[in-house]
PDB file of C-alpha atoms in Angstrom:
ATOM      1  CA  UNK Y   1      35.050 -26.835   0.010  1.00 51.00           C
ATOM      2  CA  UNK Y   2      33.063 -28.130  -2.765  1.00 52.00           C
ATOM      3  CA  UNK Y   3      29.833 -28.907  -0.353  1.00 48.00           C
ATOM      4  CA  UNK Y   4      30.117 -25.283   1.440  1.00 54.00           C
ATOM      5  CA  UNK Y   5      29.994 -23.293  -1.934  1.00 48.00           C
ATOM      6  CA  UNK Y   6      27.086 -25.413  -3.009  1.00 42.00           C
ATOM      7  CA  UNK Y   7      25.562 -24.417   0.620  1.00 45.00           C
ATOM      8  CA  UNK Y   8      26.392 -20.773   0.144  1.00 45.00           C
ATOM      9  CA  UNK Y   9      24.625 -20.391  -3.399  1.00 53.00           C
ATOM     10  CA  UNK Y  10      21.539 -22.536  -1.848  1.00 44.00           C
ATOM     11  CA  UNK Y  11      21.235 -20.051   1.240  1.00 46.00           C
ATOM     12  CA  UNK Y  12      21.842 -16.949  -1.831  1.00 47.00           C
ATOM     13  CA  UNK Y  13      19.038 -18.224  -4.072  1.00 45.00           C
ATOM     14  CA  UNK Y  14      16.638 -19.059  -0.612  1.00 43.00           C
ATOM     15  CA  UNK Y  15      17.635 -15.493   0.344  1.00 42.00           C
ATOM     16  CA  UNK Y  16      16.621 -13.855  -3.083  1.00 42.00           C
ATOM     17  CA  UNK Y  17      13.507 -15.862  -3.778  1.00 43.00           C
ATOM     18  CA  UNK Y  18      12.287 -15.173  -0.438  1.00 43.00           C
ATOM     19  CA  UNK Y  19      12.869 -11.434  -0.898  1.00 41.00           C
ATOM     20  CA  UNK Y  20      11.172 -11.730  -4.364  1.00 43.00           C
ATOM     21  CA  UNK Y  21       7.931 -13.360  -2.910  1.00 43.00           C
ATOM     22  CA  UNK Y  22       7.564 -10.898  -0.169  1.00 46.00           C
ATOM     23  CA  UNK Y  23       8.184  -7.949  -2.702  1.00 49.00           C
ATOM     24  CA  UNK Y  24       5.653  -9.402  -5.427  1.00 54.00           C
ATOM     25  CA  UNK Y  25       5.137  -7.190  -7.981  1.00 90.00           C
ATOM     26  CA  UNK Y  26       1.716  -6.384  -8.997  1.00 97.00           C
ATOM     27  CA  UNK Y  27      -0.076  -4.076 -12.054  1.00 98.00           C
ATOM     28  CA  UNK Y  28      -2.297  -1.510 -10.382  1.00 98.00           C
ATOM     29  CA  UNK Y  29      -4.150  -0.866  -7.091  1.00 98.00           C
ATOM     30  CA  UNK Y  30      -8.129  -0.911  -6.514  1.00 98.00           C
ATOM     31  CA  UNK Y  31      -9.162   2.344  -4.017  1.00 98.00           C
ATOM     32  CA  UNK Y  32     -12.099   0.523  -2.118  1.00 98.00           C
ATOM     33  CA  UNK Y  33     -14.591   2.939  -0.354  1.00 98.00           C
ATOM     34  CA  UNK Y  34     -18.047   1.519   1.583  1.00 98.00           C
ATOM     35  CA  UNK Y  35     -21.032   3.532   2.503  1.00 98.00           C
ATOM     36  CA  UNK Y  36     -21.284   2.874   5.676  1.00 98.00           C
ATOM     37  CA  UNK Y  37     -25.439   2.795   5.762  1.00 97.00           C
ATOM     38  CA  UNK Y  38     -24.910  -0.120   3.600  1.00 97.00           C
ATOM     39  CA  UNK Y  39     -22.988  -1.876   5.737  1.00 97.00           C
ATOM     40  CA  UNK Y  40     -24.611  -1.236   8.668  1.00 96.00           C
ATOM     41  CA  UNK Y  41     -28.216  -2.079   7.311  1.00 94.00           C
ATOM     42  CA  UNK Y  42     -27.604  -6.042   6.975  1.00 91.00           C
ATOM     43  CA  UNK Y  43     -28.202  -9.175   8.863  1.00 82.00           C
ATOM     44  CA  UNK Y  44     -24.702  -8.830  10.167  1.00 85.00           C
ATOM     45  CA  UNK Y  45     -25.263  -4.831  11.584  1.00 89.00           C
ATOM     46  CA  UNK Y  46     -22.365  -3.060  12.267  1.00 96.00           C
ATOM     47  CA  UNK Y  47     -21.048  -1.769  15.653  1.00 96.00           C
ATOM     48  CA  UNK Y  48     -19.913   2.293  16.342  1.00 95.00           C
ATOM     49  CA  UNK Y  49     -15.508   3.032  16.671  1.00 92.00           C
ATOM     50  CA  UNK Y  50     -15.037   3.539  20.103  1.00 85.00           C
ATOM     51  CA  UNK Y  51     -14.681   6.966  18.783  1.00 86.00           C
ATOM     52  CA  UNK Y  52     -17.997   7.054  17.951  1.00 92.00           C
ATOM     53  CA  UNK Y  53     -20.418   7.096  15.127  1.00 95.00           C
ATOM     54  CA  UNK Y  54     -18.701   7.930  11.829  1.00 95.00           C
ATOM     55  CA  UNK Y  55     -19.672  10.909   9.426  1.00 96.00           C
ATOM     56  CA  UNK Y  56     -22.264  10.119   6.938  1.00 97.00           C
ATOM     57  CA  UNK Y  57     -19.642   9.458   4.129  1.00 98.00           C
ATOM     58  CA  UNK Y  58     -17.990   7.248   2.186  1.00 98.00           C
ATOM     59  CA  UNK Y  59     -15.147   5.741   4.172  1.00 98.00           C
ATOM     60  CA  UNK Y  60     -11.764   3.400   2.931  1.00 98.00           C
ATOM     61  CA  UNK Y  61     -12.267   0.103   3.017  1.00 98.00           C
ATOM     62  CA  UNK Y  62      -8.853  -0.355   1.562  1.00 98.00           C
ATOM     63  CA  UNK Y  63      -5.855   0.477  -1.246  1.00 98.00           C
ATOM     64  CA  UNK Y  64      -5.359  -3.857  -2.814  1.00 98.00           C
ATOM     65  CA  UNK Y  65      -2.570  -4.561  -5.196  1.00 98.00           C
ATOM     66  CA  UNK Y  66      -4.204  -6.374  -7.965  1.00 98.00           C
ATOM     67  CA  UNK Y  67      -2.886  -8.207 -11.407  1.00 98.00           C
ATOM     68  CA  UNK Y  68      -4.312  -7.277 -14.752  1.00 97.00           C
ATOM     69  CA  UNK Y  69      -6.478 -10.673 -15.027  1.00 96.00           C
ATOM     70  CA  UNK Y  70      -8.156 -10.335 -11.742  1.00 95.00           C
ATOM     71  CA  UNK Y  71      -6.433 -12.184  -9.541  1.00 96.00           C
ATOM     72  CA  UNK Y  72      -3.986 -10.267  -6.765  1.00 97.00           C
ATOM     73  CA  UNK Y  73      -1.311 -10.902  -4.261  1.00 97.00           C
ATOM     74  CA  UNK Y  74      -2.250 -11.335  -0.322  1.00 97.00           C
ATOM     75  CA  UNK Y  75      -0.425 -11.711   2.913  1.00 97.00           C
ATOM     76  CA  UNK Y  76       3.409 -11.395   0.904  1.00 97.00           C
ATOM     77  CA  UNK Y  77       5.261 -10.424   4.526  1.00 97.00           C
ATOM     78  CA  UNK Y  78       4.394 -12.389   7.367  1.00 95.00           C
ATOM     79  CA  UNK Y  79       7.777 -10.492   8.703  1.00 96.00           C
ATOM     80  CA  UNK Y  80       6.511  -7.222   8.492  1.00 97.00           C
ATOM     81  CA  UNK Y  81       3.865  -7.188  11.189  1.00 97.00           C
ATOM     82  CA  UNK Y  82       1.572  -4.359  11.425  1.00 98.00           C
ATOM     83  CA  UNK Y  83       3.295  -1.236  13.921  1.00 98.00           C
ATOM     84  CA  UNK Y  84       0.951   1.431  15.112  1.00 97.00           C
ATOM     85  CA  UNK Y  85       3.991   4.038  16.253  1.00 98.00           C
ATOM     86  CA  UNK Y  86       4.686   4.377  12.247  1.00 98.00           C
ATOM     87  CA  UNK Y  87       1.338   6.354  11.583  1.00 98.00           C
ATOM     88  CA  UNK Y  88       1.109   7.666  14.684  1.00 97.00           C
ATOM     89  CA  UNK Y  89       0.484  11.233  13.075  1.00 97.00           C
ATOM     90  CA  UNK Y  90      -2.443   9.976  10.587  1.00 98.00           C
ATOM     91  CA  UNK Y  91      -4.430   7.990  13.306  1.00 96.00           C
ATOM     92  CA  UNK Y  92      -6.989  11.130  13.936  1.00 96.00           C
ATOM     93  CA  UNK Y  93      -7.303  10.934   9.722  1.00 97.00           C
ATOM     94  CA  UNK Y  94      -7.353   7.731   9.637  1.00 97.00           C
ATOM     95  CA  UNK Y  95     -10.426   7.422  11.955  1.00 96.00           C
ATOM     96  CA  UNK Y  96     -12.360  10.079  10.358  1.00 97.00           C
ATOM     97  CA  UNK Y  97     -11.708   8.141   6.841  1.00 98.00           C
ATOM     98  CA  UNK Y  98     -10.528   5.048   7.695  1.00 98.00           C
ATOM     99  CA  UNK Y  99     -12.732   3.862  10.543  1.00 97.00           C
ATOM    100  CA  UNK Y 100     -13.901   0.062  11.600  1.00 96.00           C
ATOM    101  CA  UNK Y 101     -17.400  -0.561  11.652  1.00 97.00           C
ATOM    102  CA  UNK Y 102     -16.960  -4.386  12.656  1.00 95.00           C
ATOM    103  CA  UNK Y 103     -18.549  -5.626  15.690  1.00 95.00           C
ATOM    104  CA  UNK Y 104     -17.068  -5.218  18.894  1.00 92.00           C
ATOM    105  CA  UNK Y 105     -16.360  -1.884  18.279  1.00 92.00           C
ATOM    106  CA  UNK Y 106     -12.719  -0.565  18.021  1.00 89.00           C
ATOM    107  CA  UNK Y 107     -10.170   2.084  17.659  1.00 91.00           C
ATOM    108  CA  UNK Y 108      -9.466   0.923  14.122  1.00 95.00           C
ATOM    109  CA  UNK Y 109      -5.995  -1.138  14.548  1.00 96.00           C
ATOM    110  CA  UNK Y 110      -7.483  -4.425  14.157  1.00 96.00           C
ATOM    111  CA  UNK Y 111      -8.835  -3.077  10.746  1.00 97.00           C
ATOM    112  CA  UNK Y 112      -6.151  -1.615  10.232  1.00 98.00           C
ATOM    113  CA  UNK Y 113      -3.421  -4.906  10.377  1.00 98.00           C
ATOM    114  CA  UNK Y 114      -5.736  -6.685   8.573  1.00 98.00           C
ATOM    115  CA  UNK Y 115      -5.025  -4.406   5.254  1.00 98.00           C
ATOM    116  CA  UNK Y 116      -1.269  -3.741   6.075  1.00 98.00           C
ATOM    117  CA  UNK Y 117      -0.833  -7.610   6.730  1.00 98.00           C
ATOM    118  CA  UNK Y 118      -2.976  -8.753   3.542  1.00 98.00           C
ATOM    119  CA  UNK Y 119      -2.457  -6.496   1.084  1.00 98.00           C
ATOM    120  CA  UNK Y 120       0.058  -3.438   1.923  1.00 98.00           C
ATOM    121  CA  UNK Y 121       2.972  -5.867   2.365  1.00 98.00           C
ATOM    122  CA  UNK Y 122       2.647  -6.687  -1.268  1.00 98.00           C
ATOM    123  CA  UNK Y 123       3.251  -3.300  -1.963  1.00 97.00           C
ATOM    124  CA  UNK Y 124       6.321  -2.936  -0.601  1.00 96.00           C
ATOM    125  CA  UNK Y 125       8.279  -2.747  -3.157  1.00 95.00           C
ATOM    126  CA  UNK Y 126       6.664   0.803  -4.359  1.00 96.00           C
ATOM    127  CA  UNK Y 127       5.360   2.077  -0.038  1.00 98.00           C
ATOM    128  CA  UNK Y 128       6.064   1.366   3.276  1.00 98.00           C
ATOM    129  CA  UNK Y 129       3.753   1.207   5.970  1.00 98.00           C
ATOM    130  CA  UNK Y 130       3.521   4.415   6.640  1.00 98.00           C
ATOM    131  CA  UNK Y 131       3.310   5.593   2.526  1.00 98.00           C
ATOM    132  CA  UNK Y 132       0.856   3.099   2.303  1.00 98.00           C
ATOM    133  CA  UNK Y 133      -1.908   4.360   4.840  1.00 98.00           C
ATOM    134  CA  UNK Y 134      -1.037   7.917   3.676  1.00 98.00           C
ATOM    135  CA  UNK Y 135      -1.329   7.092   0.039  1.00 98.00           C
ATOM    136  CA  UNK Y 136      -4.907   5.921   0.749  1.00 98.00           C
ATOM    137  CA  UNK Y 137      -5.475   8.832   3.121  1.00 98.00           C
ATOM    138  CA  UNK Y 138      -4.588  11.360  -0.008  1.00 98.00           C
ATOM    139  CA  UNK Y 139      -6.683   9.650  -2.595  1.00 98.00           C
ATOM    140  CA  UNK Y 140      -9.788   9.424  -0.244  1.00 98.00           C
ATOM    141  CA  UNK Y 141      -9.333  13.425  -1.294  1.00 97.00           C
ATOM    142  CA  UNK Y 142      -8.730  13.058  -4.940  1.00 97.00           C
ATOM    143  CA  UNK Y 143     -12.502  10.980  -4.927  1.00 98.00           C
ATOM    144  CA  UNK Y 144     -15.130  12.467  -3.116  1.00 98.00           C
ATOM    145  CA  UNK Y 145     -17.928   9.748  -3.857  1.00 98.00           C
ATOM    146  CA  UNK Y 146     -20.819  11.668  -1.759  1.00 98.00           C
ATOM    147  CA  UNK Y 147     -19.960  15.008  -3.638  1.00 98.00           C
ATOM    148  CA  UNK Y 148     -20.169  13.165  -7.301  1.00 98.00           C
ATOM    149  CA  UNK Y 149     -23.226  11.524  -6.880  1.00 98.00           C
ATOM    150  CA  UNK Y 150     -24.755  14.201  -5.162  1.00 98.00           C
ATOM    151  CA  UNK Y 151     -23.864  16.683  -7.755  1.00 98.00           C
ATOM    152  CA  UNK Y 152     -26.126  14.189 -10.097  1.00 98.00           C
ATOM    153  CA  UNK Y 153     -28.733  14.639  -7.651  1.00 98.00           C
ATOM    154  CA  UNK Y 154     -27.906  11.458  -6.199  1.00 98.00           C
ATOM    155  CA  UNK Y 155     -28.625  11.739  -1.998  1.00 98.00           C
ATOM    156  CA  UNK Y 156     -28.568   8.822   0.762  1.00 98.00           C
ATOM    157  CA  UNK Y 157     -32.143   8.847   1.580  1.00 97.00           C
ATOM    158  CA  UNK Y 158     -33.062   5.463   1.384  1.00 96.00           C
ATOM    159  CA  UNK Y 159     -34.513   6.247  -2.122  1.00 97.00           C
ATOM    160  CA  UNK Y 160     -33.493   3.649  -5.207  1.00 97.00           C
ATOM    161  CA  UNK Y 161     -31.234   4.774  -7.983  1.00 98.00           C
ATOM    162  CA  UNK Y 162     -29.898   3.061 -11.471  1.00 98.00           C
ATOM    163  CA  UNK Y 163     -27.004   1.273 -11.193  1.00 97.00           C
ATOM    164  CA  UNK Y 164     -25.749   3.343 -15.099  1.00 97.00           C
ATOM    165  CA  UNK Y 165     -26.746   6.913 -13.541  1.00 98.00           C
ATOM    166  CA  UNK Y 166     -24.382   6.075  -9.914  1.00 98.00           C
ATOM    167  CA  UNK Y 167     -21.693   4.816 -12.061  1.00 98.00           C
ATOM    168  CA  UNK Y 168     -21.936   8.026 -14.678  1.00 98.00           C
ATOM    169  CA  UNK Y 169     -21.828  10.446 -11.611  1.00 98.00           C
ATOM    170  CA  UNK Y 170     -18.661   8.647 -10.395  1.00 98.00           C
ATOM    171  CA  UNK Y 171     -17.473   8.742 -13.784  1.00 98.00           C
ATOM    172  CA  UNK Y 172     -17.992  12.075 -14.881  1.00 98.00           C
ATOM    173  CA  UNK Y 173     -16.540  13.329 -11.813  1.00 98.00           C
ATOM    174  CA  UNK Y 174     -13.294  11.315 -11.925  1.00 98.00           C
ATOM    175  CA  UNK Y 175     -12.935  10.610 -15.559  1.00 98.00           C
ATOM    176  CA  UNK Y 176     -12.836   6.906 -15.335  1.00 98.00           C
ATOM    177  CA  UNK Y 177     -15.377   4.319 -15.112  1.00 97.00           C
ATOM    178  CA  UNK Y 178     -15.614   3.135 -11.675  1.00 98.00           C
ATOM    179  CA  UNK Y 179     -16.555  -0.879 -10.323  1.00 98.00           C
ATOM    180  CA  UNK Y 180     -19.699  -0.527  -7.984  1.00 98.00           C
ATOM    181  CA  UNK Y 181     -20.410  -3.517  -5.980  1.00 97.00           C
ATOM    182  CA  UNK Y 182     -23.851  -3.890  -3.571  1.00 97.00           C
ATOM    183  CA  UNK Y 183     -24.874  -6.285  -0.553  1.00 96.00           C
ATOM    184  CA  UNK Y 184     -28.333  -6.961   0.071  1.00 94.00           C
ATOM    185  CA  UNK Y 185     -30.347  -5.312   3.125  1.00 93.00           C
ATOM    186  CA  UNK Y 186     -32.441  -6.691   5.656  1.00 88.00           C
ATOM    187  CA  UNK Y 187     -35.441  -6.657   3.299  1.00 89.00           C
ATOM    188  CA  UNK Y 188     -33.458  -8.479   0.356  1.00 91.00           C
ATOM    189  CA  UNK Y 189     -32.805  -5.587  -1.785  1.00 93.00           C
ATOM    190  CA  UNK Y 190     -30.006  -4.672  -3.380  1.00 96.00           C
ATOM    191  CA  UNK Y 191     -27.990  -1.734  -2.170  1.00 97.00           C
ATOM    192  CA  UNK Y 192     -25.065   0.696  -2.604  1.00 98.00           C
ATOM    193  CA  UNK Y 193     -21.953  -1.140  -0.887  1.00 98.00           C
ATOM    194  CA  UNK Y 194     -18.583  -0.514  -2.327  1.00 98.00           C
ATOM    195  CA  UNK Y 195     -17.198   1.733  -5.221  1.00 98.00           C
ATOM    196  CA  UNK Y 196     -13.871   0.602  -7.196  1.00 98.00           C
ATOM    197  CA  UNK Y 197     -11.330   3.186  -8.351  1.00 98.00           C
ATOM    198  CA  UNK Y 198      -8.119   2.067 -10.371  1.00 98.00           C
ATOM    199  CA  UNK Y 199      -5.002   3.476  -9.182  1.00 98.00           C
ATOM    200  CA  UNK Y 200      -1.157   3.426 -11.191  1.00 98.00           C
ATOM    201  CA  UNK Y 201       1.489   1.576  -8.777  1.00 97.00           C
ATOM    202  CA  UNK Y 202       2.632   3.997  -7.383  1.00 97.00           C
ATOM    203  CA  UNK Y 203      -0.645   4.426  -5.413  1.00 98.00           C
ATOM    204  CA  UNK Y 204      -1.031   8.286  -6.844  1.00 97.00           C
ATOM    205  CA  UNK Y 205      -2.612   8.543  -9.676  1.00 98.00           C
ATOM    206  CA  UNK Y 206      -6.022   7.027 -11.340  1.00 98.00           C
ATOM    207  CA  UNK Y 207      -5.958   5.180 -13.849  1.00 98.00           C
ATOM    208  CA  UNK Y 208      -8.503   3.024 -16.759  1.00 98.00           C
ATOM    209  CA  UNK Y 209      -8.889  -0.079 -14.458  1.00 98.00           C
ATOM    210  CA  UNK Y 210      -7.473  -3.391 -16.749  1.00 97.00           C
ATOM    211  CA  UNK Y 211     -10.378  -5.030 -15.207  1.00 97.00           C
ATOM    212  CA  UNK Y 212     -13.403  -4.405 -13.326  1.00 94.00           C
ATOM    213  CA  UNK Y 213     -14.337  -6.452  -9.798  1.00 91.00           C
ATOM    214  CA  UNK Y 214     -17.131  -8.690 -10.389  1.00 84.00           C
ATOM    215  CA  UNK Y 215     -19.572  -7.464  -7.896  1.00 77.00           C
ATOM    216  CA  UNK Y 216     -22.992  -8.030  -8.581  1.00 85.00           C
ATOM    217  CA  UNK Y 217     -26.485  -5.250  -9.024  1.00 95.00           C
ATOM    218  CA  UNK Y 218     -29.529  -5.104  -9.922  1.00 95.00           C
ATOM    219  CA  UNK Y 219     -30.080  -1.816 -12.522  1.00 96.00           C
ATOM    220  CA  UNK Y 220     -31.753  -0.404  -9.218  1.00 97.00           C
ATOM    221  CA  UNK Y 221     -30.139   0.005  -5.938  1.00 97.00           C
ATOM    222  CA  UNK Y 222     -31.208   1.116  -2.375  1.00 97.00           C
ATOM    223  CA  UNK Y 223     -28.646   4.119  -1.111  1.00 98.00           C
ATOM    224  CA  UNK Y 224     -29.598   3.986   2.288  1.00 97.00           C
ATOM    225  CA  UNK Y 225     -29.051   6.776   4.833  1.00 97.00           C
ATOM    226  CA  UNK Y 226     -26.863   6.135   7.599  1.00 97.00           C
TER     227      UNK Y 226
END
């Protein structure tokens, strides 16, 4: 009798720590949207969605839990696989702002898993699957990138900008300072890749990001066209 209780509480406490590591908690989200002329104009190219060539805009790259000294949470529920039927009515929005520019090209799914399986199932705790991809979906409204920077005169022309006058456009238009991150072109030169917004848990609302990405400019960078 003795031996089965002690069984019981071990499967109890295997139980709850396994629900515990799959709901990790986290502090805040990073919004991640890519230019897409940036990524296209490496060593690495891109290829087109088999829905074709995306708009000229800023599109998601993804919505990652993070923890306030930098590090984050990845791949928390292996058990939760990836189910296309559960955002079956944001898949048009979702490749219009969402799309995969990875080589072969794609309907998006495989791009798709890979953010729901690494970092939306640590999120769980606060959005399912489908409030996850729609949570991204609604800030990609709240922060128009393209508009801000070209309210500050700011265009994708394959003309060179300062790193401080990018992230003040961002900034004045959101109210928070934003993390901008570049890859290099063909040529070598730095260029406008990614921009960082911080976003409360509960995947609404910006926030003052606890810390900033470490991604790496020069004080001028490329914004290619695309």
């Amino acid at each position: 009798m003795a031996l089965e209780l002690f069984t019981l509480r071990l499967l109890s406490a295997l139980c709850l720590l396994s629900v515990q590591t799959f709901a990790q908690d986290f502090d805040f989200f990073y919004f991640v949207q890519q230019w897409p002329g940036s990524y296209c104009d490496t060593q690495q190219s891109c290829c087109y969605p088999s829905s074709g060539k995306p708009a000229a805009d800023f599109g998601i790259h993804g919505l990652w839990p993070n923890y306030n000294d930098g590090s984050y949470p990845s791949n928390c529920d292996p058990g939760v696989p990836f189910n296309p039927s559960k955002i079956s009515d944001l898949v048009d929005s979702m490749q219009t702002n969402w799309p995969s520019l990875a080589c072969p090209s794609s309907d998006g799914d495989t791009f798709w898993s890979h953010e729901w399986t690494k970092h939306g199932t640590c999120s769980e705790s606060v959005l399912d699957e489908r409030g996850y991809f729609s949570a991204a979906l609604n800030l990609k409204k709240q922060v128009n990138l393209l508009e801000a920077l070209r309210n500050s005169g700011i265009e994708p022309n394959d003309q060179s900008y300062s790193l401080n006058s990018i992230s003040q456009a961002i900034s004045d238009a959101t109210g928070y300072t934003p993390g901008i991150e570049c890859n290099r072109d063909e040529s070598g030169n730095d260029q406008l890749y990614q921009v960082y917004v911080c976003v409360d848990t509960s995947g609404t609302s910006l926030i003052d990001c606890p810390v900033l990405p470490h991604g790496k400019c020069s004080s001028q960078i490329h914004f290619p066209s695309f």
